[in-house]
Amino acid sequence: MPSELPSDLHDALSADDLDLALQAALAGAELGLRYFAHVQELARDHKLDGSVVTEADLAVEERVRAVLLAARPDDAFLGEETGERGAARRRWVLDGIDGTLVFVEGDDRWQTLIALEEDGEVTVGVAIVPAQGQVWYAARGRGAFVADVVGGRVTGARPLRVGGPPGSLRSARTAVLPPVAMVPERYRAEVDRLVGAVEPADWRVHGALLVAAGELDLAMQVGGKVWDYAPLSLIVTEAGGTFGGDHGQPHPVTGTGVFAADEATAEAARGALGKSRRPGNV
């Protein structure tokens, strides 16, 4: 088995499904790094929504799905590039390369995302950052962790915990995703509203992961889909934080996603966007 977790985590973290997700993430990471080594040679295409896509996006996602499908042939799948397969109470949600915009620029902040839904609830989430040699993961009710990837193995797991709430939205350590300079024009007005209320910080990995680690207080992503948010939402909430859409709606979220150390900060961010929690969103 390519993943190697401490024995106590095997007992604590939905071992079968989590281990499988980590195996799939490692397989995808290995292939993704091979593409990344020659990223300037990759052709760039654009999907109907204007987002960038490369051969690597599809290849990595197919590799991840193949690992999962071999072990869980009765499960359903939803992937950004590979689409839907089957219908079942268990569904894997995949994004082979999340952050293609930075991937094609040779930026090491791209990641591969894997989530497992059971009856519509996310129960396992994995975000591997191959070019940085780290993997972040969670299982529902069992906490969230970050570990190193060394020689194709997962080692040195550390628990994640959000920080204390900031004194105000202005003082909140905040990430905006995509990077402000790369935000597509159709999302510019929304991002500008938030940027007017906060001081955006640099982020070395996806801002949601840094919220989970207590290094940031808030992360807002625009233009996201369920495969972007599902694994990250579980990692943040298992670390003690919150996640919701621009009106506080829970998973599944499409559009704007707000990750925060506490609900008051999330609500303040939604207020800055000119939106607020709708009744019934808990």
PDB file of C-alpha atoms in Angstrom:
ATOM      1  CA  MET A   1       0.000   0.000   0.000  1.00  0.00           C
ATOM      2  CA  PRO A   2       1.574   3.360  -1.020  1.00  0.00           C
ATOM      3  CA  SER A   3       0.071   5.336   1.852  1.00  0.00           C
ATOM      4  CA  GLU A   4       1.629   4.860   5.269  1.00  0.00           C
ATOM      5  CA  LEU A   5      -0.292   6.304   8.212  1.00  0.00           C
ATOM      6  CA  PRO A   6       0.569   5.997  11.896  1.00  0.00           C
ATOM      7  CA  SER A   7      -1.293   3.053  13.437  1.00  0.00           C
ATOM      8  CA  ASP A   8      -3.411   5.289  15.671  1.00  0.00           C
ATOM      9  CA  LEU A   9      -4.700   7.169  12.640  1.00  0.00           C
ATOM     10  CA  HIS A  10      -5.596   3.906  10.933  1.00  0.00           C
ATOM     11  CA  ASP A  11      -7.907   3.231  13.872  1.00  0.00           C
ATOM     12  CA  ALA A  12      -9.303   6.756  14.024  1.00  0.00           C
ATOM     13  CA  LEU A  13      -9.886   7.823  10.449  1.00  0.00           C
ATOM     14  CA  SER A  14     -12.389   5.677   8.495  1.00  0.00           C
ATOM     15  CA  ALA A  15      -9.349   3.678   7.489  1.00  0.00           C
ATOM     16  CA  ASP A  16     -10.635   1.816   4.436  1.00  0.00           C
ATOM     17  CA  ASP A  17     -12.059   4.737   2.483  1.00  0.00           C
ATOM     18  CA  LEU A  18      -9.454   7.207   3.671  1.00  0.00           C
ATOM     19  CA  ASP A  19      -6.574   4.901   2.799  1.00  0.00           C
ATOM     20  CA  LEU A  20      -8.083   4.300  -0.617  1.00  0.00           C
ATOM     21  CA  ALA A  21      -8.472   8.037  -1.224  1.00  0.00           C
ATOM     22  CA  LEU A  22      -4.849   8.575  -0.219  1.00  0.00           C
ATOM     23  CA  GLN A  23      -3.696   5.804  -2.556  1.00  0.00           C
ATOM     24  CA  ALA A  24      -5.613   7.418  -5.402  1.00  0.00           C
ATOM     25  CA  ALA A  25      -4.241  10.856  -4.529  1.00  0.00           C
ATOM     26  CA  LEU A  26      -0.671   9.546  -4.552  1.00  0.00           C
ATOM     27  CA  ALA A  27      -1.214   7.892  -7.933  1.00  0.00           C
ATOM     28  CA  GLY A  28      -2.640  11.090  -9.372  1.00  0.00           C
ATOM     29  CA  ALA A  29       0.149  13.171  -7.858  1.00  0.00           C
ATOM     30  CA  GLU A  30       2.838  11.009  -9.436  1.00  0.00           C
ATOM     31  CA  LEU A  31       1.319  11.493 -12.889  1.00  0.00           C
ATOM     32  CA  GLY A  32       0.613  15.175 -12.306  1.00  0.00           C
ATOM     33  CA  LEU A  33       4.241  15.830 -11.426  1.00  0.00           C
ATOM     34  CA  ARG A  34       5.354  14.230 -14.668  1.00  0.00           C
ATOM     35  CA  TYR A  35       3.187  16.656 -16.611  1.00  0.00           C
ATOM     36  CA  PHE A  36       4.264  19.558 -14.405  1.00  0.00           C
ATOM     37  CA  ALA A  37       7.916  18.914 -15.229  1.00  0.00           C
ATOM     38  CA  HIS A  38       7.114  19.823 -18.854  1.00  0.00           C
ATOM     39  CA  VAL A  39       4.166  22.139 -18.303  1.00  0.00           C
ATOM     40  CA  GLN A  40       5.377  24.794 -20.745  1.00  0.00           C
ATOM     41  CA  GLU A  41       5.049  22.224 -23.536  1.00  0.00           C
ATOM     42  CA  LEU A  42       1.393  21.443 -22.771  1.00  0.00           C
ATOM     43  CA  ALA A  43      -1.259  22.770 -25.110  1.00  0.00           C
ATOM     44  CA  ARG A  44      -3.853  24.952 -23.381  1.00  0.00           C
ATOM     45  CA  ASP A  45      -7.503  24.759 -24.347  1.00  0.00           C
ATOM     46  CA  HIS A  46     -10.544  26.587 -23.026  1.00  0.00           C
ATOM     47  CA  LYS A  47     -13.809  25.020 -21.943  1.00  0.00           C
ATOM     48  CA  LEU A  48     -17.218  26.554 -22.644  1.00  0.00           C
ATOM     49  CA  ASP A  49     -17.081  28.486 -19.374  1.00  0.00           C
ATOM     50  CA  GLY A  50     -13.755  30.027 -20.392  1.00  0.00           C
ATOM     51  CA  SER A  51     -11.622  28.100 -17.908  1.00  0.00           C
ATOM     52  CA  VAL A  52      -8.248  26.709 -18.956  1.00  0.00           C
ATOM     53  CA  VAL A  53      -7.818  22.959 -19.397  1.00  0.00           C
ATOM     54  CA  THR A  54      -4.900  20.768 -20.458  1.00  0.00           C
ATOM     55  CA  GLU A  55      -4.256  17.125 -21.238  1.00  0.00           C
ATOM     56  CA  ALA A  56      -2.945  16.780 -17.700  1.00  0.00           C
ATOM     57  CA  ASP A  57      -6.319  17.652 -16.134  1.00  0.00           C
ATOM     58  CA  LEU A  58      -8.018  14.700 -17.803  1.00  0.00           C
ATOM     59  CA  ALA A  59      -5.123  12.259 -17.436  1.00  0.00           C
ATOM     60  CA  VAL A  60      -4.691  12.843 -13.699  1.00  0.00           C
ATOM     61  CA  GLU A  61      -8.417  12.604 -13.051  1.00  0.00           C
ATOM     62  CA  GLU A  62      -8.637   9.364 -15.025  1.00  0.00           C
ATOM     63  CA  ARG A  63      -5.731   7.923 -13.031  1.00  0.00           C
ATOM     64  CA  VAL A  64      -7.415   8.806  -9.730  1.00  0.00           C
ATOM     65  CA  ARG A  65     -10.748   7.403 -10.842  1.00  0.00           C
ATOM     66  CA  ALA A  66      -9.138   4.161 -12.045  1.00  0.00           C
ATOM     67  CA  VAL A  67      -7.664   3.512  -8.586  1.00  0.00           C
ATOM     68  CA  LEU A  68     -10.978   4.192  -6.862  1.00  0.00           C
ATOM     69  CA  LEU A  69     -13.059   2.286  -9.399  1.00  0.00           C
ATOM     70  CA  ALA A  70     -10.896  -0.814  -9.108  1.00  0.00           C
ATOM     71  CA  ALA A  71     -11.586  -0.982  -5.379  1.00  0.00           C
ATOM     72  CA  ARG A  72     -15.144   0.382  -5.348  1.00  0.00           C
ATOM     73  CA  PRO A  73     -16.821  -0.708  -8.615  1.00  0.00           C
ATOM     74  CA  ASP A  74     -20.333  -0.124  -7.256  1.00  0.00           C
ATOM     75  CA  ASP A  75     -19.716   3.500  -6.253  1.00  0.00           C
ATOM     76  CA  ALA A  76     -20.776   6.477  -8.359  1.00  0.00           C
ATOM     77  CA  PHE A  77     -18.357   9.122  -9.621  1.00  0.00           C
ATOM     78  CA  LEU A  78     -18.456  12.804 -10.504  1.00  0.00           C
ATOM     79  CA  GLY A  79     -15.371  14.409 -12.018  1.00  0.00           C
ATOM     80  CA  GLU A  80     -14.691  17.832 -13.476  1.00  0.00           C
ATOM     81  CA  GLU A  81     -13.299  16.313 -16.673  1.00  0.00           C
ATOM     82  CA  THR A  82     -14.636  12.745 -16.617  1.00  0.00           C
ATOM     83  CA  GLY A  83     -18.247  13.637 -15.802  1.00  0.00           C
ATOM     84  CA  GLU A  84     -20.760  11.414 -14.029  1.00  0.00           C
ATOM     85  CA  ARG A  85     -20.725   7.646 -13.768  1.00  0.00           C
ATOM     86  CA  GLY A  86     -23.469   5.663 -12.092  1.00  0.00           C
ATOM     87  CA  ALA A  87     -25.900   6.526  -9.332  1.00  0.00           C
ATOM     88  CA  ALA A  88     -25.423   5.259  -5.788  1.00  0.00           C
ATOM     89  CA  ARG A  89     -25.584   6.422  -2.178  1.00  0.00           C
ATOM     90  CA  ARG A  90     -21.777   6.573  -2.259  1.00  0.00           C
ATOM     91  CA  ARG A  91     -20.225   8.971  -4.761  1.00  0.00           C
ATOM     92  CA  TRP A  92     -16.609  10.006  -5.299  1.00  0.00           C
ATOM     93  CA  VAL A  93     -16.111  13.633  -6.372  1.00  0.00           C
ATOM     94  CA  LEU A  94     -12.859  14.386  -8.207  1.00  0.00           C
ATOM     95  CA  ASP A  95     -10.774  17.218  -9.600  1.00  0.00           C
ATOM     96  CA  GLY A  96      -7.579  15.981 -11.221  1.00  0.00           C
ATOM     97  CA  ILE A  97      -5.856  19.355 -11.240  1.00  0.00           C
ATOM     98  CA  ASP A  98      -7.454  22.081  -9.185  1.00  0.00           C
ATOM     99  CA  GLY A  99      -5.762  25.369  -9.975  1.00  0.00           C
ATOM    100  CA  THR A 100      -5.030  24.870 -13.653  1.00  0.00           C
ATOM    101  CA  LEU A 101      -4.490  28.622 -13.944  1.00  0.00           C
ATOM    102  CA  VAL A 102      -1.450  28.410 -11.680  1.00  0.00           C
ATOM    103  CA  PHE A 103      -0.413  24.949 -12.917  1.00  0.00           C
ATOM    104  CA  VAL A 104       0.144  26.159 -16.479  1.00  0.00           C
ATOM    105  CA  GLU A 105       2.254  29.054 -15.183  1.00  0.00           C
ATOM    106  CA  GLY A 106       4.627  26.665 -13.408  1.00  0.00           C
ATOM    107  CA  ASP A 107       3.283  27.688  -9.986  1.00  0.00           C
ATOM    108  CA  ASP A 108       3.476  24.871  -7.401  1.00  0.00           C
ATOM    109  CA  ARG A 109       0.161  25.637  -5.639  1.00  0.00           C
ATOM    110  CA  TRP A 110      -2.018  23.311  -7.773  1.00  0.00           C
ATOM    111  CA  GLN A 111      -3.618  20.320  -6.099  1.00  0.00           C
ATOM    112  CA  THR A 112      -5.563  17.133  -6.731  1.00  0.00           C
ATOM    113  CA  LEU A 113      -8.880  16.863  -4.891  1.00  0.00           C
ATOM    114  CA  ILE A 114     -10.869  13.801  -3.841  1.00  0.00           C
ATOM    115  CA  ALA A 115     -14.035  13.605  -1.768  1.00  0.00           C
ATOM    116  CA  LEU A 116     -16.403  10.808  -0.845  1.00  0.00           C
ATOM    117  CA  GLU A 117     -20.088  11.561  -0.372  1.00  0.00           C
ATOM    118  CA  GLU A 118     -22.365   9.135   1.422  1.00  0.00           C
ATOM    119  CA  ASP A 119     -26.061   9.945   1.132  1.00  0.00           C
ATOM    120  CA  GLY A 120     -25.082  13.440   0.027  1.00  0.00           C
ATOM    121  CA  GLU A 121     -22.802  14.119   2.997  1.00  0.00           C
ATOM    122  CA  VAL A 122     -19.046  14.460   2.544  1.00  0.00           C
ATOM    123  CA  THR A 123     -17.350  11.833   4.705  1.00  0.00           C
ATOM    124  CA  VAL A 124     -13.766  11.811   3.354  1.00  0.00           C
ATOM    125  CA  GLY A 125     -11.771  14.669   1.872  1.00  0.00           C
ATOM    126  CA  VAL A 126      -8.228  14.681   0.463  1.00  0.00           C
ATOM    127  CA  ALA A 127      -6.231  17.547  -1.056  1.00  0.00           C
ATOM    128  CA  ILE A 128      -2.740  16.620  -2.208  1.00  0.00           C
ATOM    129  CA  VAL A 129      -0.287  19.341  -3.269  1.00  0.00           C
ATOM    130  CA  PRO A 130       2.204  17.262  -5.262  1.00  0.00           C
ATOM    131  CA  ALA A 131       4.778  19.909  -6.101  1.00  0.00           C
ATOM    132  CA  GLN A 132       5.081  20.804  -2.406  1.00  0.00           C
ATOM    133  CA  GLY A 133       5.093  17.234  -1.108  1.00  0.00           C
ATOM    134  CA  GLN A 134       2.126  17.621   1.242  1.00  0.00           C
ATOM    135  CA  VAL A 135      -1.302  16.063   1.613  1.00  0.00           C
ATOM    136  CA  TRP A 136      -4.222  17.397   3.668  1.00  0.00           C
ATOM    137  CA  TYR A 137      -7.101  15.119   4.625  1.00  0.00           C
ATOM    138  CA  ALA A 138     -10.077  14.519   6.884  1.00  0.00           C
ATOM    139  CA  ALA A 139     -12.748  11.968   7.712  1.00  0.00           C
ATOM    140  CA  ARG A 140     -16.077  13.080   9.156  1.00  0.00           C
ATOM    141  CA  GLY A 141     -16.088  13.117  12.945  1.00  0.00           C
ATOM    142  CA  ARG A 142     -12.416  12.139  13.158  1.00  0.00           C
ATOM    143  CA  GLY A 143     -10.520  15.391  12.621  1.00  0.00           C
ATOM    144  CA  ALA A 144      -8.315  16.843   9.922  1.00  0.00           C
ATOM    145  CA  PHE A 145      -4.594  16.367   9.310  1.00  0.00           C
ATOM    146  CA  VAL A 146      -1.690  17.437   7.133  1.00  0.00           C
ATOM    147  CA  ALA A 147       1.199  15.116   6.328  1.00  0.00           C
ATOM    148  CA  ASP A 148       4.297  14.955   4.168  1.00  0.00           C
ATOM    149  CA  VAL A 149       4.643  12.892   1.020  1.00  0.00           C
ATOM    150  CA  VAL A 150       8.089  11.304   0.891  1.00  0.00           C
ATOM    151  CA  GLY A 151       9.039   8.630  -1.622  1.00  0.00           C
ATOM    152  CA  GLY A 152       5.411   8.036  -2.552  1.00  0.00           C
ATOM    153  CA  ARG A 153       4.352   7.530   1.078  1.00  0.00           C
ATOM    154  CA  VAL A 154       2.351   9.606   3.529  1.00  0.00           C
ATOM    155  CA  THR A 155       4.260  10.279   6.738  1.00  0.00           C
ATOM    156  CA  GLY A 156       4.442  12.622   9.716  1.00  0.00           C
ATOM    157  CA  ALA A 157       0.732  13.391  10.152  1.00  0.00           C
ATOM    158  CA  ARG A 158      -0.086  16.521  12.198  1.00  0.00           C
ATOM    159  CA  PRO A 159      -3.557  17.559  13.374  1.00  0.00           C
ATOM    160  CA  LEU A 160      -5.136  20.720  11.986  1.00  0.00           C
ATOM    161  CA  ARG A 161      -7.021  23.331  14.001  1.00  0.00           C
ATOM    162  CA  VAL A 162      -8.350  26.743  13.022  1.00  0.00           C
ATOM    163  CA  GLY A 163      -7.154  29.822  14.877  1.00  0.00           C
ATOM    164  CA  GLY A 164      -9.138  32.091  17.146  1.00  0.00           C
ATOM    165  CA  PRO A 165     -11.587  34.528  15.542  1.00  0.00           C
ATOM    166  CA  PRO A 166     -10.101  37.814  14.302  1.00  0.00           C
ATOM    167  CA  GLY A 167     -11.069  41.069  15.951  1.00  0.00           C
ATOM    168  CA  SER A 168     -12.708  42.364  12.773  1.00  0.00           C
ATOM    169  CA  LEU A 169     -13.087  41.571   9.095  1.00  0.00           C
ATOM    170  CA  ARG A 170     -10.435  44.163   8.280  1.00  0.00           C
ATOM    171  CA  SER A 171      -7.938  42.387  10.532  1.00  0.00           C
ATOM    172  CA  ALA A 172      -8.800  38.914   9.203  1.00  0.00           C
ATOM    173  CA  ARG A 173      -5.951  37.160   7.435  1.00  0.00           C
ATOM    174  CA  THR A 174      -7.669  36.528   4.111  1.00  0.00           C
ATOM    175  CA  ALA A 175      -6.983  34.633   0.900  1.00  0.00           C
ATOM    176  CA  VAL A 176      -8.783  35.304  -2.374  1.00  0.00           C
ATOM    177  CA  LEU A 177      -8.861  32.545  -4.977  1.00  0.00           C
ATOM    178  CA  PRO A 178      -7.902  32.508  -7.792  1.00  0.00           C
ATOM    179  CA  PRO A 179      -5.028  34.925  -7.112  1.00  0.00           C
ATOM    180  CA  VAL A 180      -6.421  38.451  -7.440  1.00  0.00           C
ATOM    181  CA  ALA A 181      -4.353  39.165 -10.554  1.00  0.00           C
ATOM    182  CA  MET A 182      -5.790  36.041 -12.252  1.00  0.00           C
ATOM    183  CA  VAL A 183      -9.481  36.520 -11.375  1.00  0.00           C
ATOM    184  CA  PRO A 184     -11.587  36.316 -14.557  1.00  0.00           C
ATOM    185  CA  GLU A 185     -13.376  39.518 -15.506  1.00  0.00           C
ATOM    186  CA  ARG A 186     -16.835  38.084 -14.775  1.00  0.00           C
ATOM    187  CA  TYR A 187     -15.917  37.740 -11.084  1.00  0.00           C
ATOM    188  CA  ARG A 188     -13.941  40.964 -10.772  1.00  0.00           C
ATOM    189  CA  ALA A 189     -16.714  43.099  -9.218  1.00  0.00           C
ATOM    190  CA  GLU A 190     -17.387  40.500  -6.517  1.00  0.00           C
ATOM    191  CA  VAL A 191     -13.710  40.152  -5.667  1.00  0.00           C
ATOM    192  CA  ASP A 192     -13.232  43.908  -5.629  1.00  0.00           C
ATOM    193  CA  ARG A 193     -15.999  44.249  -3.024  1.00  0.00           C
ATOM    194  CA  LEU A 194     -14.244  41.842  -0.677  1.00  0.00           C
ATOM    195  CA  VAL A 195     -10.799  43.286  -1.353  1.00  0.00           C
ATOM    196  CA  GLY A 196     -12.201  46.666  -0.359  1.00  0.00           C
ATOM    197  CA  ALA A 197     -13.016  45.269   3.091  1.00  0.00           C
ATOM    198  CA  VAL A 198      -9.921  43.136   3.788  1.00  0.00           C
ATOM    199  CA  GLU A 199      -6.187  43.048   3.171  1.00  0.00           C
ATOM    200  CA  PRO A 200      -5.621  39.964   0.986  1.00  0.00           C
ATOM    201  CA  ALA A 201      -2.713  37.803   2.074  1.00  0.00           C
ATOM    202  CA  ASP A 202      -0.399  35.673  -0.009  1.00  0.00           C
ATOM    203  CA  TRP A 203      -1.111  31.947   0.163  1.00  0.00           C
ATOM    204  CA  ARG A 204       1.333  29.086  -0.315  1.00  0.00           C
ATOM    205  CA  VAL A 205      -1.415  26.475  -0.720  1.00  0.00           C
ATOM    206  CA  HIS A 206      -5.159  26.832  -1.213  1.00  0.00           C
ATOM    207  CA  GLY A 207      -6.446  29.367   1.309  1.00  0.00           C
ATOM    208  CA  ALA A 208      -8.982  26.912   2.733  1.00  0.00           C
ATOM    209  CA  LEU A 209      -6.153  24.648   3.849  1.00  0.00           C
ATOM    210  CA  LEU A 210      -4.446  27.557   5.572  1.00  0.00           C
ATOM    211  CA  VAL A 211      -7.701  28.383   7.368  1.00  0.00           C
ATOM    212  CA  ALA A 212      -7.767  24.779   8.596  1.00  0.00           C
ATOM    213  CA  ALA A 213      -4.153  25.140   9.766  1.00  0.00           C
ATOM    214  CA  GLY A 214      -4.846  28.359  11.680  1.00  0.00           C
ATOM    215  CA  GLU A 215      -2.572  30.384   9.378  1.00  0.00           C
ATOM    216  CA  LEU A 216      -5.464  32.341   7.824  1.00  0.00           C
ATOM    217  CA  ASP A 217      -8.867  33.372   9.145  1.00  0.00           C
ATOM    218  CA  LEU A 218     -10.818  33.563   5.887  1.00  0.00           C
ATOM    219  CA  ALA A 219     -10.648  32.291   2.313  1.00  0.00           C
ATOM    220  CA  MET A 220     -13.048  33.162  -0.489  1.00  0.00           C
ATOM    221  CA  GLN A 221     -13.089  31.400  -3.845  1.00  0.00           C
ATOM    222  CA  VAL A 222     -15.127  32.522  -6.839  1.00  0.00           C
ATOM    223  CA  GLY A 223     -16.368  30.404  -9.716  1.00  0.00           C
ATOM    224  CA  GLY A 224     -16.035  27.105  -7.873  1.00  0.00           C
ATOM    225  CA  LYS A 225     -17.921  23.882  -8.432  1.00  0.00           C
ATOM    226  CA  VAL A 226     -18.813  20.977  -6.152  1.00  0.00           C
ATOM    227  CA  TRP A 227     -15.529  19.180  -6.960  1.00  0.00           C
ATOM    228  CA  ASP A 228     -13.568  22.273  -5.879  1.00  0.00           C
ATOM    229  CA  TYR A 229     -15.320  22.601  -2.550  1.00  0.00           C
ATOM    230  CA  ALA A 230     -16.353  19.136  -1.345  1.00  0.00           C
ATOM    231  CA  PRO A 231     -12.994  17.899   0.034  1.00  0.00           C
ATOM    232  CA  LEU A 232     -11.862  21.309   1.276  1.00  0.00           C
ATOM    233  CA  SER A 233     -15.145  21.910   3.108  1.00  0.00           C
ATOM    234  CA  LEU A 234     -14.669  18.759   5.174  1.00  0.00           C
ATOM    235  CA  ILE A 235     -11.026  19.520   5.970  1.00  0.00           C
ATOM    236  CA  VAL A 236     -11.967  23.005   7.207  1.00  0.00           C
ATOM    237  CA  THR A 237     -15.004  21.933   9.229  1.00  0.00           C
ATOM    238  CA  GLU A 238     -13.186  18.992  10.806  1.00  0.00           C
ATOM    239  CA  ALA A 239     -10.502  21.481  11.851  1.00  0.00           C
ATOM    240  CA  GLY A 240     -13.184  23.524  13.631  1.00  0.00           C
ATOM    241  CA  GLY A 241     -13.991  26.068  10.924  1.00  0.00           C
ATOM    242  CA  THR A 242     -16.992  26.802   8.735  1.00  0.00           C
ATOM    243  CA  PHE A 243     -17.860  26.558   5.066  1.00  0.00           C
ATOM    244  CA  GLY A 244     -20.778  27.786   2.997  1.00  0.00           C
ATOM    245  CA  GLY A 245     -21.780  29.496  -0.201  1.00  0.00           C
ATOM    246  CA  ASP A 246     -22.295  33.214  -0.643  1.00  0.00           C
ATOM    247  CA  HIS A 247     -25.624  32.988   1.203  1.00  0.00           C
ATOM    248  CA  GLY A 248     -24.394  30.463   3.762  1.00  0.00           C
ATOM    249  CA  GLN A 249     -25.772  27.465   1.885  1.00  0.00           C
ATOM    250  CA  PRO A 250     -24.061  24.156   2.739  1.00  0.00           C
ATOM    251  CA  HIS A 251     -22.630  21.476   0.435  1.00  0.00           C
ATOM    252  CA  PRO A 252     -23.110  21.156  -2.489  1.00  0.00           C
ATOM    253  CA  VAL A 253     -21.996  24.683  -3.373  1.00  0.00           C
ATOM    254  CA  THR A 254     -21.441  26.176  -6.820  1.00  0.00           C
ATOM    255  CA  GLY A 255     -20.185  29.706  -7.399  1.00  0.00           C
ATOM    256  CA  THR A 256     -18.681  31.542  -4.461  1.00  0.00           C
ATOM    257  CA  GLY A 257     -17.384  29.564  -1.480  1.00  0.00           C
ATOM    258  CA  VAL A 258     -16.499  31.058   1.903  1.00  0.00           C
ATOM    259  CA  PHE A 259     -14.192  29.221   4.322  1.00  0.00           C
ATOM    260  CA  ALA A 260     -13.659  30.789   7.731  1.00  0.00           C
ATOM    261  CA  ALA A 261     -12.312  30.130  11.199  1.00  0.00           C
ATOM    262  CA  ASP A 262     -15.707  31.058  12.672  1.00  0.00           C
ATOM    263  CA  GLU A 263     -19.220  31.825  11.498  1.00  0.00           C
ATOM    264  CA  ALA A 264     -19.079  35.517  12.483  1.00  0.00           C
ATOM    265  CA  THR A 265     -16.138  36.072  10.140  1.00  0.00           C
ATOM    266  CA  ALA A 266     -17.892  34.184   7.349  1.00  0.00           C
ATOM    267  CA  GLU A 267     -21.031  36.281   7.804  1.00  0.00           C
ATOM    268  CA  ALA A 268     -19.000  39.499   7.803  1.00  0.00           C
ATOM    269  CA  ALA A 269     -17.412  38.427   4.505  1.00  0.00           C
ATOM    270  CA  ARG A 270     -20.800  37.695   2.987  1.00  0.00           C
ATOM    271  CA  GLY A 271     -21.924  41.113   4.156  1.00  0.00           C
ATOM    272  CA  ALA A 272     -18.987  42.719   2.367  1.00  0.00           C
ATOM    273  CA  LEU A 273     -20.132  40.938  -0.793  1.00  0.00           C
ATOM    274  CA  GLY A 274     -23.583  42.441  -0.331  1.00  0.00           C
ATOM    275  CA  LYS A 275     -25.035  39.065   0.618  1.00  0.00           C
ATOM    276  CA  SER A 276     -26.041  37.402   3.851  1.00  0.00           C
ATOM    277  CA  ARG A 277     -27.210  34.098   5.253  1.00  0.00           C
ATOM    278  CA  ARG A 278     -30.644  33.138   3.962  1.00  0.00           C
ATOM    279  CA  PRO A 279     -33.204  31.670   6.370  1.00  0.00           C
ATOM    280  CA  GLY A 280     -32.880  27.897   6.501  1.00  0.00           C
ATOM    281  CA  ASN A 281     -29.138  27.828   5.705  1.00  0.00           C
ATOM    282  CA  VAL A 282     -27.495  26.298   8.748  1.00  0.00           C
TER     283      VAL A 282
END
